[in-house]
């Protein structure tokens, strides 16, 4: 095959593949590759065509925008084409863009630019006649789009009537329909709860929502619209501004929404500064963007610069580093977190994405692996947004190799070989190693020594980490085997400090059953629950041997917490550590049996709100529960008393509306004093 034949073959392959990507992206709304891969292939196509213009054909993806419209919607021909934008991918290309402008203008004029975030959504056109919303269309292929009037009418921030009376008789507003990150999360949560397909990203969610034949579905989706330009303008009652940014302000005056990030910059240097600033705050924005759009601000200069076949010469999109890339999944390993959660971690062929080289990504949990249908050896798309941990978002199924292997989850903890459990209501696997699992050790020891647990004075987080790293402490029981000498030899310690630590450990041996139960770090057993368990069962043995049925009888202990307690005490290694602690002198006074004592607040429901200065809300909750009260987190008609501390908010308002008795903190303390 000759070099020319090889080039033609490559060109045809690129056109076929890019047309398929366009169809998947614009028509089906199910893109199979990230934007970066599409951009890479398009640029290669443009390089070949620039070198061999005789090979350019009318059907080349370089000669049109997007894909064909869906047949299911009525087609609309744009009165003015909705063109695409050329791209810059680095600072040099941005400055080269400005040089081209000045070369064409044949003068060294200082150029101001309107700077706008490049929203990751769908471009639409909205037509107003005499201030009334009459039609909306997708961009489609730039010349013919789809009639989505009924759907756009449902978008909450799109006005059906313009404000004021100085707008043109016919005004076409162009902008982007998108979905906020919060709206996207809420939509996917609802989809998952209804056992429906979840969306891969906000752009897909917006596209799928906007192009529904049933506008009622669109109305239920959290879509947003931001304007970015005008199209057709006829019958002006007031002249449009001669600057692009000022025209955008006119649109906001007429009631059209606009991104708050729009600004004006001087020259390419100002544009680059804007780009860097927006890149810094990108992760904090409430919506996704994939770059910045720079437009010559002066409309007269725009007209002088004109257009090429598919894009205006006076505008460019400066893309951020790709947030999605393709790479190969080499293996899956399993990491154990501080709470025992076992997370599958994808080991990847290193790839540059989001500004960094990524070789690992999270697969979240077993359900996510099943949803993705991912196998080891697959080509996968990974995503990295800001400081978010990279994650695998989809699999390129057509590139799956014959030797791809299933992801097999462990039945034992990879750190300590303890049994792995998955509760019915949870998506994650968890190690039951508890007090002996190395992966959980440092965090569990910090918790054990903390003020609200065993309250070991002087034994802070840094010292706990040092003791573990030196191999001096492997379980909570080892704290009480420590001697002065090895502690005194540690960095920034001396004999006096070491002696103080040993004395604090001796003092901590005298504790209470609620504190001891809390110190064990059982999942979802906080101070109040630990106190409830202690007061209900009276002894540690009774708690350890309680059945699930007996545990759920405890105030504020449901089936989930009961299961956590039961699983913790069923593990032999946890029983061993507890026995060692008691043998080393950890003890507590017996809890007085008050079963025959009346509980004066039995069957009364309290709600605590605001800041309590004399005691914490958790402490107040324990006291109330010991007196027989139920403590709820929300106010309802069944609430008997609301205790309102400082800065009480909506709960206080609701209690007053429902006629619930409101107590101050002093009144609550007076009530406690009675009993």
XYZ file of C-alpha atoms in Angstrom:
675
model
C 0.000 0.000 0.000
C 1.385 3.401 -0.996
C 1.787 6.262 1.481
C -1.078 8.105 -0.204
C -3.361 5.043 -0.024
C -2.471 4.646 3.659
C -3.327 8.308 4.287
C -6.681 7.988 2.479
C -7.443 4.831 4.466
C -6.645 6.611 7.743
C -8.764 9.593 6.693
C -11.755 7.397 5.878
C -11.423 5.520 9.172
C -11.295 8.809 11.097
C -14.386 10.161 9.312
C -16.336 6.954 9.915
C -15.378 6.826 13.591
C -16.047 10.526 14.236
C -19.430 10.337 12.511
C -20.293 7.379 14.747
C -19.168 9.323 17.830
C -21.316 12.270 16.694
C -24.334 10.024 16.299
C -23.835 8.489 19.745
C -23.258 11.887 21.373
C -25.775 14.147 19.651
C -28.532 11.764 18.586
C -28.518 8.863 21.048
C -27.116 10.840 24.008
C -24.986 7.808 24.900
C -21.358 8.791 24.198
C -18.940 5.868 24.324
C -15.671 7.841 24.500
C -14.651 10.960 26.454
C -14.489 14.363 24.762
C -10.698 14.248 24.825
C -10.644 11.174 22.574
C -13.076 12.812 20.133
C -10.992 16.031 20.117
C -7.807 14.048 19.474
C -9.237 12.240 16.453
C -10.832 15.417 15.065
C -7.537 17.288 15.295
C -5.781 14.456 13.453
C -8.439 14.648 10.725
C -7.974 18.422 10.478
C -4.184 17.998 10.213
C -4.549 15.627 7.261
C -7.105 17.850 5.511
C -4.978 20.969 6.062
C -2.031 19.226 4.400
C -4.206 17.723 1.639
C -7.166 20.056 0.993
C -8.031 18.022 -2.108
C -9.194 15.228 0.251
C -11.816 17.386 2.023
C -15.360 16.205 1.335
C -18.736 17.684 2.224
C -19.510 14.828 4.617
C -16.346 15.295 6.669
C -16.931 15.870 10.405
C -14.672 18.914 10.075
C -17.275 20.587 7.858
C -20.290 20.383 10.115
C -21.441 20.701 13.731
C -22.850 17.729 15.597
C -25.128 15.062 14.157
C -28.450 14.689 12.437
C -31.641 15.543 14.351
C -33.931 12.843 15.680
C -36.808 11.959 13.365
C -39.187 11.842 16.340
C -39.089 15.643 16.671
C -40.256 18.187 14.119
C -37.301 19.801 12.396
C -36.603 23.534 12.553
C -34.256 25.350 10.192
C -32.281 28.033 12.009
C -32.672 31.460 10.442
C -29.056 32.112 11.401
C -26.799 29.027 11.680
C -25.773 27.977 15.205
C -22.082 27.501 14.603
C -19.505 25.664 16.654
C -16.256 27.041 18.098
C -12.619 26.353 17.403
C -10.607 25.136 20.384
C -7.407 26.146 22.139
C -5.813 23.575 24.415
C -2.944 25.566 25.894
C -1.659 29.093 26.478
C 0.351 29.185 23.236
C -2.734 28.391 21.155
C -4.679 31.151 22.946
C -2.011 33.754 22.100
C -1.826 32.411 18.541
C -5.587 33.003 18.268
C -5.167 36.666 19.182
C -2.278 37.027 16.729
C -4.516 35.712 13.940
C -7.149 38.303 14.845
C -4.670 41.183 14.710
C -3.176 39.888 11.472
C -6.627 39.828 9.870
C -7.491 43.275 11.226
C -4.129 44.499 9.884
C -3.577 46.678 12.924
C -2.267 46.245 16.448
C -5.455 47.099 18.318
C -6.007 46.209 21.972
C -8.850 43.686 22.011
C -11.297 43.269 24.870
C -12.930 39.867 25.286
C -16.134 38.646 26.878
C -15.095 35.669 29.035
C -17.691 33.011 29.798
C -17.574 29.539 31.369
C -18.068 26.793 28.794
C -21.024 24.959 30.303
C -21.199 21.203 29.790
C -24.755 20.958 28.467
C -26.768 21.357 25.254
C -26.902 24.470 23.072
C -30.457 25.663 22.373
C -32.198 28.554 20.633
C -35.246 30.241 22.187
C -37.358 32.621 20.081
C -39.467 35.417 21.591
C -42.013 37.393 19.596
C -43.367 40.571 21.168
C -41.844 39.393 24.424
C -43.613 36.009 24.423
C -41.883 32.613 24.311
C -42.919 30.975 21.005
C -40.342 28.365 20.030
C -37.223 26.502 21.117
C -34.875 24.288 19.150
C -31.704 22.271 19.626
C -28.587 23.209 17.671
C -28.743 19.900 15.743
C -26.242 20.067 12.891
C -26.008 23.852 13.171
C -28.475 24.538 10.410
C -31.368 22.211 11.262
C -32.357 21.431 14.840
C -35.211 19.745 16.674
C -38.349 21.434 17.937
C -38.182 21.133 21.746
C -40.583 23.983 22.502
C -42.787 22.014 24.893
C -39.793 20.789 26.873
C -37.940 24.113 27.179
C -41.137 25.762 28.371
C -40.896 23.541 31.472
C -37.408 24.735 32.498
C -37.888 26.745 35.637
C -35.503 29.607 34.909
C -36.622 30.175 31.305
C -39.093 33.118 31.273
C -42.262 32.675 29.238
C -42.581 36.473 28.989
C -39.764 38.990 28.797
C -39.551 41.793 31.308
C -39.919 45.473 30.400
C -41.081 46.878 27.073
C -37.881 47.774 25.208
C -36.998 44.341 23.812
C -37.000 43.658 20.027
C -40.194 42.465 18.397
C -38.415 39.232 17.464
C -35.539 38.144 19.660
C -33.698 34.842 19.469
C -31.794 34.015 22.652
C -29.123 31.360 22.487
C -27.688 29.558 25.458
C -26.993 26.292 27.228
C -29.351 23.902 28.966
C -27.555 22.045 31.749
C -28.067 20.362 35.094
C -26.474 21.506 38.347
C -24.403 19.039 40.342
C -26.950 19.079 43.171
C -29.795 18.504 40.726
C -27.873 15.681 39.071
C -27.243 13.969 42.416
C -30.913 14.270 43.385
C -32.063 12.925 40.013
C -29.768 9.897 40.183
C -30.867 9.190 43.748
C -34.487 9.215 42.594
C -33.665 7.031 39.581
C -31.877 4.529 41.792
C -34.711 4.464 44.319
C -37.134 3.722 41.477
C -34.778 1.037 40.124
C -34.326 3.000 36.892
C -31.162 3.657 34.894
C -28.832 6.214 36.483
C -27.041 8.789 34.347
C -23.270 8.791 33.843
C -22.811 12.565 34.220
C -24.804 15.836 34.322
C -24.424 16.417 30.582
C -26.000 13.044 29.744
C -28.738 13.702 32.291
C -29.531 17.098 30.760
C -29.567 15.679 27.228
C -31.772 12.766 28.159
C -34.151 15.053 30.031
C -34.411 17.728 27.339
C -35.103 15.310 24.514
C -38.091 13.518 25.998
C -41.169 13.181 23.820
C -43.240 13.511 26.996
C -42.653 17.028 28.336
C -44.002 15.969 31.714
C -40.839 13.943 32.219
C -38.738 16.981 31.308
C -40.719 19.066 33.783
C -39.771 16.658 36.579
C -36.037 17.057 35.870
C -33.890 19.833 37.448
C -32.802 21.551 34.221
C -31.334 25.053 34.064
C -30.619 27.535 31.259
C -27.965 30.245 30.883
C -27.956 32.636 27.902
C -24.720 33.327 26.035
C -25.674 35.253 22.854
C -28.430 36.543 20.577
C -29.365 35.268 17.142
C -32.152 36.796 15.063
C -33.081 40.344 16.102
C -35.877 42.233 14.332
C -37.925 45.303 15.142
C -35.641 46.867 17.716
C -37.398 49.225 20.112
C -34.028 50.086 21.599
C -30.706 49.618 19.865
C -28.768 46.589 20.995
C -25.511 47.423 22.758
C -22.393 47.529 20.609
C -20.475 45.308 23.037
C -21.178 41.579 23.496
C -20.966 41.634 27.311
C -23.361 44.593 27.415
C -25.805 42.666 25.218
C -25.709 39.865 27.758
C -26.574 42.408 30.430
C -29.492 43.560 28.263
C -30.712 39.965 28.188
C -30.628 39.816 31.988
C -32.586 43.080 32.032
C -35.248 41.330 29.953
C -35.335 38.409 32.382
C -32.931 35.895 30.821
C -30.604 34.001 33.215
C -26.859 34.446 32.800
C -23.851 32.749 34.383
C -22.492 34.886 37.238
C -18.948 34.060 36.059
C -19.176 36.208 32.894
C -16.492 38.937 32.820
C -14.536 41.159 30.421
C -10.757 40.846 30.017
C -8.146 42.869 28.144
C -6.052 40.995 25.625
C -4.880 37.398 25.599
C -3.034 37.966 28.889
C -6.262 38.977 30.594
C -8.006 35.962 29.063
C -5.318 33.636 30.381
C -5.634 35.144 33.864
C -9.408 34.610 33.732
C -8.851 31.016 32.597
C -6.482 30.327 35.491
C -8.856 31.921 37.990
C -11.838 29.912 36.803
C -9.760 26.723 36.759
C -8.938 27.317 40.429
C -12.580 27.705 41.444
C -13.904 25.100 39.001
C -14.354 22.356 41.584
C -16.434 24.697 43.773
C -18.849 25.717 41.011
C -22.381 24.317 41.324
C -22.292 23.034 37.748
C -19.792 21.360 35.444
C -17.734 23.300 32.906
C -15.099 21.990 30.509
C -13.376 25.240 29.616
C -13.791 28.947 28.929
C -15.199 30.727 25.855
C -13.529 33.970 24.773
C -15.410 36.273 22.371
C -14.237 39.555 20.912
C -16.344 41.996 22.889
C -16.705 44.719 20.248
C -19.561 43.796 17.859
C -18.084 45.942 15.050
C -14.829 43.992 15.298
C -16.804 40.719 15.280
C -18.440 41.763 12.012
C -15.115 42.806 10.527
C -13.509 39.483 11.453
C -16.409 37.409 10.117
C -16.735 33.623 9.974
C -15.182 30.514 8.497
C -17.384 27.662 7.265
C -18.234 26.239 10.692
C -17.144 28.781 13.319
C -16.767 32.503 13.999
C -13.235 33.834 13.685
C -13.791 36.108 16.690
C -14.401 33.403 19.331
C -12.513 30.427 20.720
C -13.048 27.815 23.432
C -10.062 27.305 25.729
C -10.508 23.761 27.028
C -9.485 22.622 30.506
C -7.307 19.507 30.731
C -9.497 16.507 29.981
C -11.470 15.228 32.954
C -12.211 11.961 31.187
C -9.758 9.653 29.454
C -9.539 6.071 28.227
C -7.062 3.587 29.635
C -6.736 -0.105 30.446
C -7.805 -1.735 33.711
C -4.783 -3.841 34.686
C -6.053 -5.253 37.980
C -8.386 -4.660 40.933
C -7.089 -4.585 44.503
C -9.041 -4.176 47.723
C -8.280 -1.528 50.354
C -9.578 -1.551 53.910
C -10.618 1.815 55.335
C -10.574 2.977 58.934
C -14.173 1.845 59.494
C -13.527 -1.546 57.915
C -15.099 -0.659 54.565
C -13.485 -2.698 51.789
C -13.182 -0.674 48.590
C -12.226 -2.070 45.176
C -9.436 0.024 43.657
C -8.727 -0.084 39.929
C -5.041 -0.354 39.006
C -4.747 1.393 35.667
C -2.316 1.817 32.844
C -1.100 5.354 33.748
C -2.931 8.110 31.875
C -2.840 11.924 32.039
C -6.270 13.241 33.048
C -7.486 16.330 34.875
C -3.956 17.755 34.917
C -2.275 14.799 36.637
C -1.104 11.284 35.808
C -3.578 8.762 37.188
C -2.796 5.083 37.815
C -5.498 4.272 40.391
C -9.244 4.912 40.499
C -12.081 3.901 42.783
C -14.736 1.379 41.798
C -16.751 2.247 44.944
C -18.379 -1.093 45.830
C -19.704 -4.440 44.619
C -22.936 -2.944 43.258
C -21.001 -0.412 41.179
C -18.782 -3.132 39.695
C -21.926 -5.063 38.732
C -23.574 -1.950 37.249
C -20.518 -1.139 35.135
C -20.106 -4.796 34.099
C -16.390 -4.146 34.287
C -13.762 -6.862 33.892
C -10.001 -6.891 34.430
C -8.407 -6.207 31.048
C -11.181 -3.866 29.878
C -10.616 -0.483 28.288
C -12.352 1.928 30.644
C -13.204 5.612 30.804
C -11.999 7.290 33.975
C -12.991 10.670 35.288
C -11.216 13.145 37.535
C -12.898 16.423 38.488
C -10.900 18.860 40.634
C -9.673 17.142 43.766
C -12.210 14.347 43.497
C -10.746 10.829 43.627
C -10.568 9.437 40.068
C -13.323 6.959 39.301
C -14.188 4.488 36.583
C -17.363 5.758 34.887
C -17.905 3.300 32.025
C -16.493 0.442 29.974
C -15.734 0.521 26.244
C -17.450 -2.808 25.633
C -16.379 -3.179 21.991
C -12.710 -3.159 23.055
C -13.049 -5.998 25.614
C -10.284 -8.599 25.110
C -11.004 -12.327 24.972
C -9.003 -12.950 28.157
C -10.888 -10.358 30.307
C -11.422 -11.642 33.865
C -14.265 -11.108 36.345
C -13.664 -8.977 39.440
C -13.847 -11.365 42.403
C -14.539 -9.841 45.805
C -12.808 -11.236 48.910
C -14.572 -13.392 51.505
C -11.912 -12.526 54.108
C -10.244 -9.214 54.966
C -7.064 -8.741 52.889
C -5.396 -7.100 55.910
C -6.249 -9.396 58.833
C -8.077 -12.365 57.265
C -11.177 -11.705 59.392
C -14.619 -12.576 58.098
C -16.133 -10.064 55.629
C -19.790 -9.072 55.989
C -22.308 -7.176 53.919
C -25.483 -6.102 55.640
C -28.685 -6.161 53.622
C -29.161 -2.383 53.604
C -25.554 -1.540 52.690
C -23.634 -1.542 49.427
C -20.158 -2.044 50.952
C -18.338 -5.061 52.284
C -16.793 -4.619 55.712
C -14.054 -6.315 57.661
C -15.228 -7.625 61.024
C -11.660 -7.505 62.384
C -12.486 -4.540 64.577
C -9.854 -4.251 67.273
C -7.202 -6.377 65.545
C -7.342 -5.240 61.909
C -4.137 -3.293 61.072
C -5.994 -1.094 58.586
C -8.394 0.041 61.281
C -5.903 -0.027 64.151
C -4.673 3.570 64.402
C -8.112 5.135 64.103
C -9.690 2.699 66.553
C -6.882 3.328 69.069
C -7.269 7.101 68.747
C -10.972 6.698 69.422
C -10.337 4.373 72.390
C -8.061 6.939 74.082
C -10.214 9.986 73.293
C -11.808 12.236 75.910
C -15.366 10.941 75.529
C -14.178 7.325 75.551
C -11.494 6.138 78.000
C -10.237 9.726 78.472
C -6.511 8.886 78.688
C -4.978 12.295 79.441
C -1.922 13.132 77.315
C -2.377 10.229 74.914
C -3.092 12.302 71.799
C -3.381 11.242 68.178
C 0.286 11.818 67.304
C 1.523 9.768 70.247
C -0.886 6.939 69.383
C 0.496 6.851 65.822
C 4.075 6.773 67.149
C 3.288 3.907 69.509
C 1.742 1.901 66.681
C 4.586 2.647 64.242
C 7.121 1.490 66.853
C 5.204 -1.750 67.361
C 4.529 -0.981 71.041
C 0.724 -1.043 70.702
C -1.254 -3.456 68.539
C -4.541 -3.587 70.468
C -6.189 -1.336 73.089
C -5.003 -3.762 75.787
C -1.379 -2.959 74.915
C -1.835 0.597 76.234
C -2.052 -0.834 79.740
C 1.106 -2.952 79.277
C 3.293 0.089 78.542
C 6.241 1.004 80.780
C 7.925 4.359 81.370
C 11.223 3.500 79.658
C 10.121 2.930 76.031
C 7.835 5.987 76.136
C 10.584 8.162 77.629
C 12.885 7.152 74.763
C 10.445 8.456 72.148
C 10.937 11.736 70.281
C 9.956 14.831 72.325
C 9.252 12.692 75.357
C 11.173 12.347 78.606
C 10.876 10.429 81.841
C 8.495 12.966 83.384
C 6.181 13.014 80.368
C 6.298 9.216 80.155
C 5.468 8.916 83.844
C 2.481 11.231 83.350
C 1.231 8.976 80.542
C 1.534 5.850 82.702
C -0.272 7.584 85.570
C -3.040 8.669 83.155
C -3.389 5.062 81.968
C -3.694 3.839 85.558
C -6.351 6.475 86.226
C -8.246 5.576 83.052
C -8.668 1.992 84.254
C -11.419 3.310 86.505
C -14.164 4.077 84.015
C -17.878 3.493 83.479
C -19.658 0.866 81.419
C -21.127 3.464 79.000
C -17.656 4.930 78.370
C -16.138 1.487 77.901
C -18.807 0.431 75.404
C -18.345 3.686 73.489
C -14.534 3.279 73.469
C -14.785 -0.044 71.606
C -15.748 1.807 68.428
C -18.702 -0.374 67.464
C -20.284 0.978 64.289
C -23.041 3.531 64.913
C -22.753 3.149 68.699
C -22.260 6.699 69.921
C -22.302 8.035 73.462
C -26.078 7.999 73.824
C -26.479 4.493 72.399
C -23.653 3.187 74.576
C -25.389 4.682 77.634
C -28.711 3.145 76.615
C -27.128 -0.283 76.201
C -25.370 -0.037 79.555
C -28.459 1.161 81.423
C -30.658 -1.457 79.822
C -28.436 -4.528 80.323
C -26.527 -3.331 83.450
C -23.488 -5.576 82.782
C -20.989 -6.052 79.973
C -21.665 -9.794 79.826
C -25.359 -9.145 79.298
C -24.614 -6.776 76.400
C -22.147 -9.197 74.814
C -24.567 -12.133 75.025
C -27.727 -10.273 74.023
C -29.675 -11.563 71.039
C -30.840 -9.354 68.195
C -34.359 -9.493 69.617
C -33.126 -8.335 73.030
C -30.964 -5.578 71.543
C -33.781 -3.973 69.560
C -35.740 -3.617 72.802
C -33.218 -0.980 73.918
C -34.343 2.615 73.551
C -32.946 4.164 70.337
C -31.477 0.840 69.086
C -32.919 -0.356 65.803
C -32.244 -3.448 63.747
C -29.187 -1.974 62.015
C -27.404 -0.927 65.225
C -28.404 -4.199 66.883
C -26.770 -6.112 64.029
C -23.565 -4.065 64.382
C -23.429 -4.792 68.125
C -24.127 -8.482 67.643
C -21.505 -8.892 64.909
C -18.867 -7.048 66.953
C -19.222 -9.190 70.057
C -19.524 -12.411 68.029
C -15.925 -12.045 66.822
C -13.527 -14.094 68.942
C -10.657 -11.613 68.598
C -12.820 -8.812 70.013
C -13.786 -11.028 72.941
C -10.083 -11.737 73.547
C -9.108 -8.053 73.645
C -11.986 -7.215 76.007
C -10.944 -10.049 78.347
C -7.350 -8.785 78.308
C -8.478 -5.254 79.182
C -10.352 -6.546 82.199
C -7.407 -8.730 83.268
C -5.169 -5.632 83.093
C -7.438 -3.799 85.553
C -9.966 -1.900 83.452
C -13.146 -1.847 85.527
C -16.293 0.135 86.296
C -18.834 0.329 89.113
C -22.018 -1.697 88.915
C -25.008 0.084 87.438
C -27.840 0.355 89.927
C -30.889 -1.601 88.867
C -33.735 0.906 88.645
C -36.179 -1.450 87.001
C -38.553 -1.014 89.937
C -38.142 2.765 89.906
C -40.726 4.837 88.092
C -39.472 6.717 85.027
C -41.179 10.086 85.299
C -40.838 10.985 81.613
C -41.972 7.644 80.203
C -43.919 7.996 76.925
C -42.976 11.679 76.607
C -41.278 12.803 73.389
C -38.630 15.560 73.494
C -36.816 17.399 70.709
C -33.564 19.285 71.371
C -32.560 22.240 69.194
C -30.054 25.079 69.305
C -26.912 25.271 71.457
C -27.117 24.073 75.060
C -24.502 25.856 77.171
C -24.659 23.900 80.436
C -24.428 20.441 78.847
C -24.105 19.093 75.332
C -27.144 17.885 73.471
C -25.847 14.299 73.550
C -25.500 14.465 77.330
C -28.974 15.961 77.697
C -30.331 13.231 75.425
C -28.855 10.511 77.656
C -30.368 12.063 80.792
C -33.787 12.354 79.163
C -33.653 8.764 77.963
C -32.632 7.560 81.438
C -35.757 9.291 82.736
C -37.828 7.330 80.245
C -38.283 9.969 77.536
C -37.998 9.390 73.826
C -35.725 11.937 72.102
C -36.612 12.627 68.479
C -34.745 14.545 65.795
C -37.792 16.247 64.290
C -40.836 18.149 65.523
C -44.289 16.719 64.865
C -47.761 16.758 66.367
C -46.614 13.900 68.618
C -43.851 16.002 70.209
C -44.553 16.839 73.869
C -41.668 19.231 74.590
C -39.113 21.186 72.572
C -35.982 22.250 74.474
C -34.728 25.409 72.738
C -31.111 26.447 73.252
C -29.342 29.453 71.755
C -29.835 30.095 68.019
C -32.805 27.757 67.790
C -34.118 27.787 64.233
C -36.853 26.174 62.176
C -37.664 23.502 64.748
C -38.642 26.200 67.236
C -40.850 27.888 64.646
C -42.566 24.615 63.806
C -43.084 23.772 67.493
C -44.738 27.135 68.066
C -46.971 26.596 65.042
C -48.034 23.170 66.358
C -48.572 24.391 69.914
C -45.789 22.201 71.353
C -44.615 23.173 74.845
C -41.263 24.976 74.567
C -38.687 24.722 77.381
C -35.560 26.780 77.914
C -32.355 24.996 78.921
C -32.775 26.268 82.512
C -36.276 24.791 82.661
C -34.924 21.457 81.443
C -32.199 21.504 84.117
C -34.816 22.311 86.753
C -36.801 19.302 85.548
C -33.715 17.100 85.894
C -33.159 18.413 89.417
C -36.603 17.167 90.459
C -35.552 13.578 89.790
